[in-house]
CSV table of C-alpha atoms and ligand atoms in Angstrom, one decimal:
chain,number,residue,atom,x,y,z
L,1,MET,CA,-9.3,-8.9,9.4
L,2,SER,CA,-12.5,-9.5,8.4
L,3,LEU,CA,-12.1,-13.3,9.4
L,4,ALA,CA,-15.4,-14.7,8.2
L,5,PHE,CA,-15.0,-13.4,4.7
L,6,LEU,CA,-11.6,-14.2,4.4
L,7,VAL,CA,-12.0,-18.2,5.5
L,8,ALA,CA,-15.0,-18.2,2.9
L,9,VAL,CA,-13.0,-16.4,0.0
L,10,SER,CA,-9.8,-19.0,0.9
L,11,SER,CA,-12.3,-22.1,0.2
L,12,VAL,CA,-12.5,-20.8,-3.2
L,13,SER,CA,-9.3,-21.1,-3.8
L,14,ALA,CA,-6.2,-22.4,-1.5
L,15,GLN,CA,-2.9,-20.9,-1.4
L,16,PHE,CA,-1.6,-24.2,-2.1
L,17,LEU,CA,-3.0,-27.1,-4.7
L,18,GLU,CA,-1.0,-29.9,-5.4
L,19,GLY,CA,-0.5,-29.5,-9.3
L,20,GLY,CA,-2.4,-26.4,-9.3
L,21,PRO,CA,-1.0,-22.8,-10.6
L,22,THR,CA,1.9,-21.4,-9.5
L,23,GLN,CA,2.6,-18.0,-8.7
L,24,PRO,CA,5.9,-16.7,-10.4
L,25,GLY,CA,8.4,-16.6,-7.6
L,26,LEU,CA,6.9,-19.1,-5.2
L,27,PRO,CA,7.1,-22.9,-4.8
L,28,THR,CA,5.1,-25.1,-7.1
L,29,GLY,CA,1.5,-25.3,-6.6
L,30,CYS,CA,1.8,-22.1,-4.7
L,31,VAL,CA,-0.4,-18.7,-5.0
L,32,GLY,CA,0.4,-16.7,-2.1
L,33,SER,CA,1.6,-17.4,1.5
L,34,PHE,CA,-1.8,-16.6,3.3
L,35,PRO,CA,-2.0,-18.6,6.6
L,36,ASN,CA,-4.7,-20.9,7.5
L,37,LEU,CA,-7.1,-18.6,9.3
L,38,THR,CA,-8.7,-21.6,11.3
L,39,GLN,CA,-5.5,-22.6,12.7
L,40,CYS,CA,-4.7,-18.6,13.5
L,41,THR,CA,-7.8,-18.5,15.5
L,42,ILE,CA,-7.7,-21.6,17.6
L,43,ALA,CA,-3.8,-20.8,18.0
L,44,ASN,CA,-4.4,-17.2,19.2
L,45,TYR,CA,-2.3,-16.0,16.4
L,46,TYR,CA,0.9,-17.8,16.8
L,47,LEU,CA,1.1,-20.9,14.9
L,48,GLY,CA,5.0,-21.7,16.8
L,49,ASP,CA,7.0,-23.8,14.3
L,50,THR,CA,4.8,-23.9,11.1
L,51,VAL,CA,6.7,-23.7,8.3
L,52,ASP,CA,5.8,-22.0,5.2
L,53,ARG,CA,5.6,-24.2,2.1
L,54,CYS,CA,4.7,-21.7,-0.1
L,55,ALA,CA,7.3,-19.3,1.3
L,56,PRO,CA,9.4,-17.5,-1.6
L,57,PRO,CA,13.3,-18.0,-1.9
L,58,ALA,CA,15.1,-15.5,0.1
L,59,PRO,CA,16.4,-12.5,0.2
L,60,TYR,CA,13.4,-11.1,2.2
L,61,PRO,CA,11.8,-8.3,1.8
L,62,VAL,CA,11.2,-9.9,-1.6
L,63,ALA,CA,11.2,-7.9,-4.7
L,64,GLY,CA,7.9,-6.3,-5.6
L,65,GLN,CA,6.8,-6.2,-2.6
L,66,GLN,CA,9.1,-3.2,-0.8
L,67,VAL,CA,7.7,0.2,0.4
L,68,TYR,CA,9.6,3.2,1.6
L,69,ILE,CA,8.6,7.3,2.3
L,70,LYS,CA,10.8,9.8,1.6
L,71,ASP,CA,8.5,12.4,1.2
L,72,SER,CA,5.3,13.8,-0.2
L,73,THR,CA,5.8,12.5,-3.8
L,74,ASN,CA,8.5,9.8,-3.7
L,75,PHE,CA,7.1,6.9,-1.7
L,76,CYS,CA,5.8,3.4,-2.3
L,77,LEU,CA,2.7,1.7,-1.0
L,78,ASN,CA,1.5,-2.0,-1.4
L,79,LEU,CA,-1.6,-2.4,-3.3
L,80,PRO,CA,-3.7,-5.8,-5.2
L,81,ASN,CA,-1.4,-7.2,-7.3
L,82,PRO,CA,-3.2,-7.6,-10.9
L,83,ASP,CA,-1.1,-10.0,-11.6
L,84,SER,CA,-2.5,-12.2,-8.4
L,85,ILE,CA,-3.7,-15.4,-9.8
L,86,PHE,CA,-5.3,-15.6,-6.6
L,87,LEU,CA,-7.0,-12.1,-7.0
L,88,PHE,CA,-7.5,-13.2,-10.7
L,89,ASN,CA,-9.5,-16.3,-10.0
L,90,ASN,CA,-11.7,-14.9,-6.7
L,91,TYR,CA,-12.2,-11.3,-8.2
L,92,TYR,CA,-10.9,-10.2,-11.7
L,93,SER,CA,-12.0,-13.0,-14.1
L,94,TRP,CA,-15.3,-12.7,-11.9
L,95,LYS,CA,-15.6,-8.9,-13.4
L,96,LYS,CA,-15.1,-7.6,-9.7
L,97,LEU,CA,-12.4,-5.6,-8.2
L,98,PRO,CA,-10.6,-6.1,-4.6
L,99,THR,CA,-10.9,-4.4,-2.0
L,100,ILE,CA,-7.1,-3.3,0.3
L,101,VAL,CA,-8.5,-6.3,3.0
L,102,GLN,CA,-9.7,-9.0,0.4
L,103,ALA,CA,-6.1,-8.5,-1.5
L,104,GLU,CA,-4.0,-8.7,2.0
L,105,GLY,CA,-1.5,-11.5,0.9
L,106,PHE,CA,-1.2,-10.5,-2.9
L,107,VAL,CA,0.8,-7.5,-2.8
L,108,GLN,CA,2.5,-5.5,-5.6
L,109,SER,CA,4.3,-1.9,-4.6
L,110,TYR,CA,3.7,0.6,-6.6
L,111,CYS,CA,6.0,4.3,-6.3
L,112,MET,CA,5.4,8.0,-7.0
L,113,GLY,CA,8.8,9.3,-7.5
L,114,SER,CA,11.6,8.3,-9.8
L,115,TYR,CA,13.2,5.5,-7.8
L,116,LEU,CA,11.5,2.6,-7.9
L,117,PRO,CA,12.7,-0.6,-5.8
L,118,PRO,CA,13.6,-3.7,-6.9
L,119,GLY,CA,10.6,-5.0,-8.7
L,120,SER,CA,8.3,-2.0,-8.1
L,121,LYS,CA,6.0,-0.2,-10.5
L,122,PRO,CA,5.1,3.1,-11.1
L,123,LEU,CA,1.9,4.1,-9.7
L,124,PRO,CA,-0.5,5.1,-12.6
L,125,GLN,CA,-0.5,8.9,-12.9
L,126,TYR,CA,-3.4,10.8,-10.6
L,127,GLY,CA,-3.6,7.5,-8.8
L,128,ILE,CA,-2.5,9.1,-5.1
L,129,ARG,CA,-4.6,12.6,-5.2
L,130,SER,CA,-2.5,13.6,-2.0
L,131,ALA,CA,-0.6,13.3,0.6
L,132,HIS,CA,1.1,14.2,3.6
L,133,VAL,CA,4.2,12.9,4.9
L,134,VAL,CA,5.4,13.5,8.8
L,135,LYS,CA,8.8,12.4,10.1
L,136,ASN,CA,8.9,11.5,13.7
L,137,PHE,CA,12.4,10.9,14.9
L,138,THR,CA,11.9,12.4,18.4
L,139,VAL,CA,12.1,9.4,20.4
L,140,PRO,CA,15.5,7.1,19.6
L,141,GLY,CA,14.3,3.3,18.8
L,142,GLN,CA,10.7,4.6,17.5
L,143,ASN,CA,11.8,6.7,14.2
L,144,TYR,CA,9.1,6.5,11.7
L,145,TYR,CA,7.9,7.8,8.7
L,146,GLN,CA,4.1,8.2,7.9
L,147,ILE,CA,2.0,9.2,5.1
L,148,HIS,CA,-1.6,9.6,4.3
L,149,GLY,CA,-4.0,10.8,2.0
L,150,TYR,CA,-6.5,10.2,-0.7
L,151,MET,CA,-6.1,7.9,-3.4
L,152,ASP,CA,-8.2,7.3,-7.1
L,153,CYS,CA,-9.6,3.9,-6.4
L,154,ASP,CA,-11.0,3.4,-9.9
L,155,LEU,CA,-7.0,4.3,-11.5
L,156,LEU,CA,-5.7,2.0,-9.1
L,157,GLY,CA,-8.3,-1.0,-9.8
L,158,ILE,CA,-9.2,-1.2,-6.0
L,159,ASN,CA,-12.7,-1.5,-4.8
L,160,CYS,CA,-13.3,1.2,-2.0
L,161,THR,CA,-16.9,0.3,-1.1
L,162,SER,CA,-17.4,0.4,2.6
L,163,THR,CA,-19.2,-2.5,4.5
L,164,ALA,CA,-20.3,-0.4,6.9
L,165,PRO,CA,-20.6,3.6,7.2
L,166,GLY,CA,-17.3,4.9,8.3
L,167,ARG,CA,-15.7,1.4,8.0
L,168,TYR,CA,-13.6,2.9,5.2
L,169,ASP,CA,-11.0,0.4,5.6
L,170,ASP,CA,-12.6,-2.4,6.3
L,171,ALA,CA,-10.6,-3.3,9.2
L,172,GLY,CA,-7.6,-4.7,7.6
L,173,GLN,CA,-3.7,-3.5,6.7
L,174,TYR,CA,-1.0,-4.8,4.8
L,175,ASP,CA,2.6,-4.9,7.0
L,176,ASP,CA,5.8,-7.3,7.5
L,177,GLY,CA,4.1,-9.0,10.2
L,178,PRO,CA,5.5,-13.0,10.5
L,179,PHE,CA,3.9,-15.8,9.0
L,180,ILE,CA,3.7,-17.6,12.5
L,181,ASN,CA,1.8,-14.6,14.0
L,182,CYS,CA,-0.7,-15.4,10.9
L,183,GLY,CA,0.7,-12.1,8.9
L,184,LYS,CA,-0.3,-12.1,5.4
L,185,GLU,CA,2.5,-10.4,3.7
L,186,PRO,CA,5.4,-12.1,5.8
L,187,TYR,CA,7.9,-11.3,3.0
L,188,SER,CA,6.9,-7.7,2.3
L,189,GLY,CA,8.7,-5.1,3.5
L,190,VAL,CA,10.9,-2.0,3.5
L,191,ASP,CA,13.4,-0.4,1.1
L,192,ALA,CA,16.3,0.1,3.3
L,193,SER,CA,18.9,1.3,0.8
L,194,ALA,CA,20.4,4.5,0.7
L,195,ALA,CA,17.7,5.5,-1.9
L,196,ALA,CA,15.0,4.9,0.2
L,197,ASN,CA,14.6,4.5,4.0
L,198,PRO,CA,17.7,3.7,5.2
L,199,GLY,CA,17.3,2.1,8.8
L,200,MET,CA,13.9,1.0,8.5
L,201,GLN,CA,12.4,-2.2,8.7
L,202,HIS,CA,8.9,-2.5,9.6
L,203,TYR,CA,5.4,-0.8,8.3
L,204,VAL,CA,2.0,-1.0,8.4
L,205,GLU,CA,-0.1,0.4,6.0
L,206,MET,CA,-4.3,0.9,5.9
L,207,ALA,CA,-6.4,1.8,2.9
L,208,GLY,CA,-10.3,2.1,1.8
L,209,ASN,CA,-12.9,4.2,0.9
L,210,GLY,CA,-10.4,6.1,-1.2
L,211,LEU,CA,-8.3,7.2,2.2
L,212,PHE,CA,-5.0,5.0,2.7
L,213,CYS,CA,-2.3,5.8,5.4
L,214,MET,CA,1.1,3.7,6.5
L,215,ARG,CA,4.2,3.8,8.6
L,216,VAL,CA,7.4,3.3,7.9
L,217,CYS,CA,9.3,2.2,11.4
L,218,GLU,CA,12.5,1.0,12.9
L,219,LYS,CA,13.0,-2.5,13.8
L,220,GLY,CA,11.2,-3.7,17.0
L,221,ASN,CA,8.4,-1.0,16.7
L,222,LEU,CA,5.5,-4.0,15.6
L,223,GLY,CA,4.5,-4.3,19.2
L,224,PRO,CA,1.4,-2.7,21.0
L,225,GLY,CA,1.6,0.9,21.5
L,226,LEU,CA,4.5,1.3,19.4
L,227,PRO,CA,4.5,3.2,15.8
L,228,CYS,CA,3.8,0.0,14.0
L,229,ASP,CA,1.7,-1.6,16.3
L,230,LEU,CA,0.4,-4.5,14.5
L,231,THR,CA,-2.2,-5.4,17.0
L,232,GLN,CA,-4.2,-1.9,15.7
L,233,ASP,CA,-5.1,-3.4,12.0
L,234,THR,CA,-8.6,-2.9,12.9
L,235,ALA,CA,-8.2,0.7,14.3
L,236,GLY,CA,-8.3,2.6,10.7
L,237,CYS,CA,-5.9,5.8,10.2
L,238,GLU,CA,-7.6,8.2,12.3
L,239,LYS,CA,-7.5,6.3,15.0
L,240,PHE,CA,-4.2,4.3,15.0
L,241,MET,CA,-2.0,7.0,13.3
L,242,LYS,CA,-4.0,10.1,14.3
L,243,VAL,CA,-4.5,11.6,11.2
L,244,GLN,CA,-7.2,13.9,9.6
L,245,PHE,CA,-8.4,13.9,5.9
L,246,LEU,CA,-10.3,17.3,6.4
L,247,GLY,CA,-9.4,21.2,6.0
L,248,GLU,CA,-5.6,21.6,5.5
L,249,TYR,CA,-5.3,17.7,4.6
L,250,ALA,CA,-8.3,16.8,2.0
L,251,THR,CA,-5.5,18.4,-0.6
L,252,GLY,CA,-2.2,18.8,-1.7
L,253,PHE,CA,1.2,17.3,-0.8
L,254,SER,CA,3.2,18.3,2.4
L,255,TYR,CA,6.3,17.2,4.6
L,256,MET,CA,6.9,17.6,7.9
L,257,ASP,CA,10.0,17.1,10.3
L,258,LEU,CA,8.2,17.4,13.7
L,259,ALA,CA,12.0,17.9,14.8
L,260,ASN,CA,12.2,20.9,13.6
L,261,GLY,CA,8.4,21.6,12.7
L,262,VAL,CA,9.2,23.0,9.2
L,263,LYS,CA,6.2,22.2,6.4
L,264,THR,CA,6.8,21.7,3.1
L,265,THR,CA,4.6,21.7,0.4
L,266,ALA,CA,5.2,19.9,-3.1
L,267,SER,CA,3.4,21.2,-6.0
L,268,VAL,CA,1.5,18.6,-8.0
L,269,PHE,CA,-1.0,19.0,-10.7
L,270,ILE,CA,-4.3,16.4,-9.9
L,271,PRO,CA,-6.9,16.8,-12.0
L,272,PRO,CA,-10.9,16.7,-11.2
L,273,LYS,CA,-11.6,13.2,-10.1
L,274,THR,CA,-14.0,12.4,-12.7
L,275,SER,CA,-11.6,13.2,-15.5
L,276,ALA,CA,-8.8,11.0,-13.8
L,277,THR,CA,-11.5,8.0,-13.4
L,278,LEU,CA,-12.1,8.6,-17.4
L,279,SER,CA,-8.3,8.8,-18.5
L,280,GLY,CA,-7.6,5.6,-16.3
L,281,ALA,CA,-10.3,3.4,-18.3
L,282,SER,CA,-9.2,4.7,-21.9
L,283,ALA,CA,-5.6,4.1,-20.6
L,284,ALA,CA,-6.3,0.5,-19.6
L,285,ALA,CA,-8.4,0.3,-23.0
L,286,THR,CA,-5.1,1.6,-24.7
L,287,THR,CA,-2.9,-1.5,-23.0
L,288,GLY,CA,-5.1,-3.7,-24.9
L,289,GLY,CA,-4.1,-7.2,-23.8
L,290,GLY,CA,-2.9,-6.0,-20.1
L,291,ALA,CA,0.6,-5.8,-20.9
L,292,ALA,CA,2.1,-2.8,-18.6
L,293,GLY,CA,3.9,-0.6,-20.8
L,294,PRO,CA,6.4,1.8,-19.5
L,295,ALA,CA,4.5,4.0,-17.2
L,296,GLY,CA,5.6,7.3,-16.5
L,297,SER,CA,5.6,8.7,-12.9
L,298,ALA,CA,3.9,11.3,-11.3
L,299,GLY,CA,6.3,12.6,-8.8
L,300,ASP,CA,8.4,14.3,-10.9
L,301,ALA,CA,7.3,17.3,-8.9
L,302,ALA,CA,8.4,20.4,-7.5
L,303,VAL,CA,8.9,20.6,-3.7
L,304,SER,CA,8.9,24.3,-2.2
L,305,PRO,CA,9.2,25.0,0.9
L,306,THR,CA,5.8,26.7,1.9
L,307,ALA,CA,7.7,29.7,4.1
L,308,VAL,CA,9.3,30.7,0.7
L,309,PRO,CA,6.5,31.1,-1.6
L,310,THR,CA,9.0,32.6,-4.7
L,311,ALA,CA,10.8,29.1,-4.5
L,312,LYS,CA,7.7,27.9,-6.8
L,313,LYS,CA,8.8,30.0,-9.5
L,314,SER,CA,12.2,28.2,-10.2
L,315,ALA,CA,9.9,25.1,-9.9
L,316,SER,CA,7.9,25.7,-12.8
L,317,LEU,CA,9.9,23.4,-15.3
L,318,GLN,CA,9.7,20.7,-13.0
L,319,ILE,CA,6.0,21.2,-12.6
L,320,PHE,CA,5.7,20.1,-16.2
L,321,ASN,CA,6.5,16.6,-15.7
L,322,ALA,CA,3.3,15.8,-13.5
L,323,PHE,CA,1.4,17.1,-16.4
L,324,VAL,CA,2.8,14.1,-19.0
L,325,VAL,CA,-0.5,12.1,-19.3
L,326,VAL,CA,0.6,8.1,-18.9
L,327,LEU,CA,-1.0,6.4,-21.7
L,328,SER,CA,-0.3,2.9,-20.2
L,329,VAL,CA,-1.3,1.5,-16.2
L,330,ALA,CA,-1.7,-1.5,-14.4
L,331,PRO,CA,-3.1,-4.1,-16.4
L,332,PHE,CA,-6.9,-3.8,-15.3
L,333,PHE,CA,-7.5,-5.9,-18.7
L,334,PHE,CA,-11.1,-6.7,-17.4
L,335,MET,CA,-12.3,-3.4,-17.9
E,401,LIG,C1,-6.8,-25.0,8.0
E,401,LIG,O1,-6.7,-25.7,8.8
E,401,LIG,C2,-7.9,-26.6,9.6
E,401,LIG,C3,-7.8,-27.0,11.0
E,401,LIG,O2,-6.5,-27.7,10.9
E,401,LIG,C4,-7.9,-27.6,8.7
E,401,LIG,O3,-9.0,-28.5,9.1
E,401,LIG,C5,-8.4,-27.2,7.2
E,401,LIG,O4,-7.9,-28.3,6.2
E,401,LIG,C6,-7.2,-26.5,6.9
E,401,LIG,N1,-7.2,-25.4,5.5
E,401,LIG,C7,-6.1,-25.7,4.4
E,401,LIG,C8,-7.0,-25.1,3.2
E,401,LIG,O5,-5.2,-26.3,4.7
E,402,LIG,C1,-17.2,-3.8,-4.4
E,402,LIG,O1,-17.3,-4.5,-3.2
E,402,LIG,C2,-18.9,-4.4,-2.7
E,402,LIG,C3,-19.2,-4.8,-1.2
E,402,LIG,O2,-18.6,-5.7,-1.0
E,402,LIG,C4,-19.4,-5.4,-3.5
E,402,LIG,O3,-21.0,-4.9,-3.7
E,402,LIG,C5,-19.3,-4.6,-5.2
E,402,LIG,O4,-19.8,-5.5,-6.4
E,402,LIG,C6,-17.8,-4.9,-5.4
E,402,LIG,N1,-18.2,-4.1,-6.7
E,402,LIG,C7,-16.7,-4.5,-7.4
E,402,LIG,C8,-16.3,-3.6,-9.0
E,402,LIG,O5,-16.5,-5.5,-7.3
E,403,LIG,C1,6.2,10.5,17.6
E,403,LIG,O1,6.6,9.5,18.0
E,403,LIG,C2,6.7,9.1,19.4
E,403,LIG,C3,6.9,7.6,19.5
E,403,LIG,O2,6.5,6.8,18.8
E,403,LIG,C4,5.4,9.4,20.0
E,403,LIG,O3,5.3,9.3,21.4
E,403,LIG,C5,5.1,10.8,19.7
E,403,LIG,O4,3.5,11.3,20.1
E,403,LIG,C6,5.2,11.4,17.8
E,403,LIG,N1,4.5,12.5,17.7
E,403,LIG,C7,3.4,12.8,16.9
E,403,LIG,C8,3.3,14.4,17.1
E,403,LIG,O5,2.8,12.1,16.6
């Protein structure tokens, strides 16, 4: 949660200001729903019947903040919203980039793959450099999907500098924890449509220093010890989700269903990091004033079971889609 820092930031620009700017989709004068952290600390993270004056109109989860995990090339993550007035005032206008934690409360979902939930945007191509998905439906009532991997922070417009060695996530996360529990993205959530994650409701996501992890869980799993435990938001991916970022998890795209232990890998072309960063910068420049043009999706990758290597051959035509260069990325207009 990075309390001290966030208190400092919130003094720069409040979530509500009478006559102040309005983030599209929010009530007049609101730029977000970030809870008052002074009150949260005093009230031990339970704000009782406090009403969020900046709540967007229902239904929830709101468009543009819905995530899901289908497999390693079809998923959405929430990331700092480049169109956030708050982030503009506090970071972008100062030629700074927010970290994942600093952008808590100001998120936009970005997806790899062809299906986009309402209001979601395609991930900039090569923004995700690896992804490993696990489907864990082994304990009834505690079903979840999990993803983790590496991302290209430059391409995604995120500051991934750690505040301390090893503190890759800066101790924070995105989740759908309720406003009265001081949740910062309380109107975000999971796309539970047939095209995404039917039956799922909650999510927790951590990222930073080029690493990310996320779980999408069934209803009722936000509590301590459960798969989407909100109290673990300072633990980090390795501790909380028990994931590794080395060895077989250092690269690649894979999917495993714990029910049968079968692992499938997807063939996704990922260029060397430096060139990806360069193409990202020039792509941003091409968009000029920052209008987000129609970006292609990096997720049209072929999926083939590792157990059947020959399947990769027939998939080579689809792999070609992953080579298509996307000239338009999110509006990183300040670069
Ligand atoms: C947050 O709550 C504290 C304590 O109630 C109050 O003094 C402060 O003005 C509040 N800040 C904002 C931005 O509303
Ligand atoms: C990234 O964060 C670090 C640590 O807070 C800060 O020193 C640096 O200026 C930031 N960089 C950008 C581009 O925002
Ligand atoms: C799968 O989920 C269950 C229920 O949360 C958990 O007890 C178990 O450890 C998980 N399995 C793995 C391999 O993570």
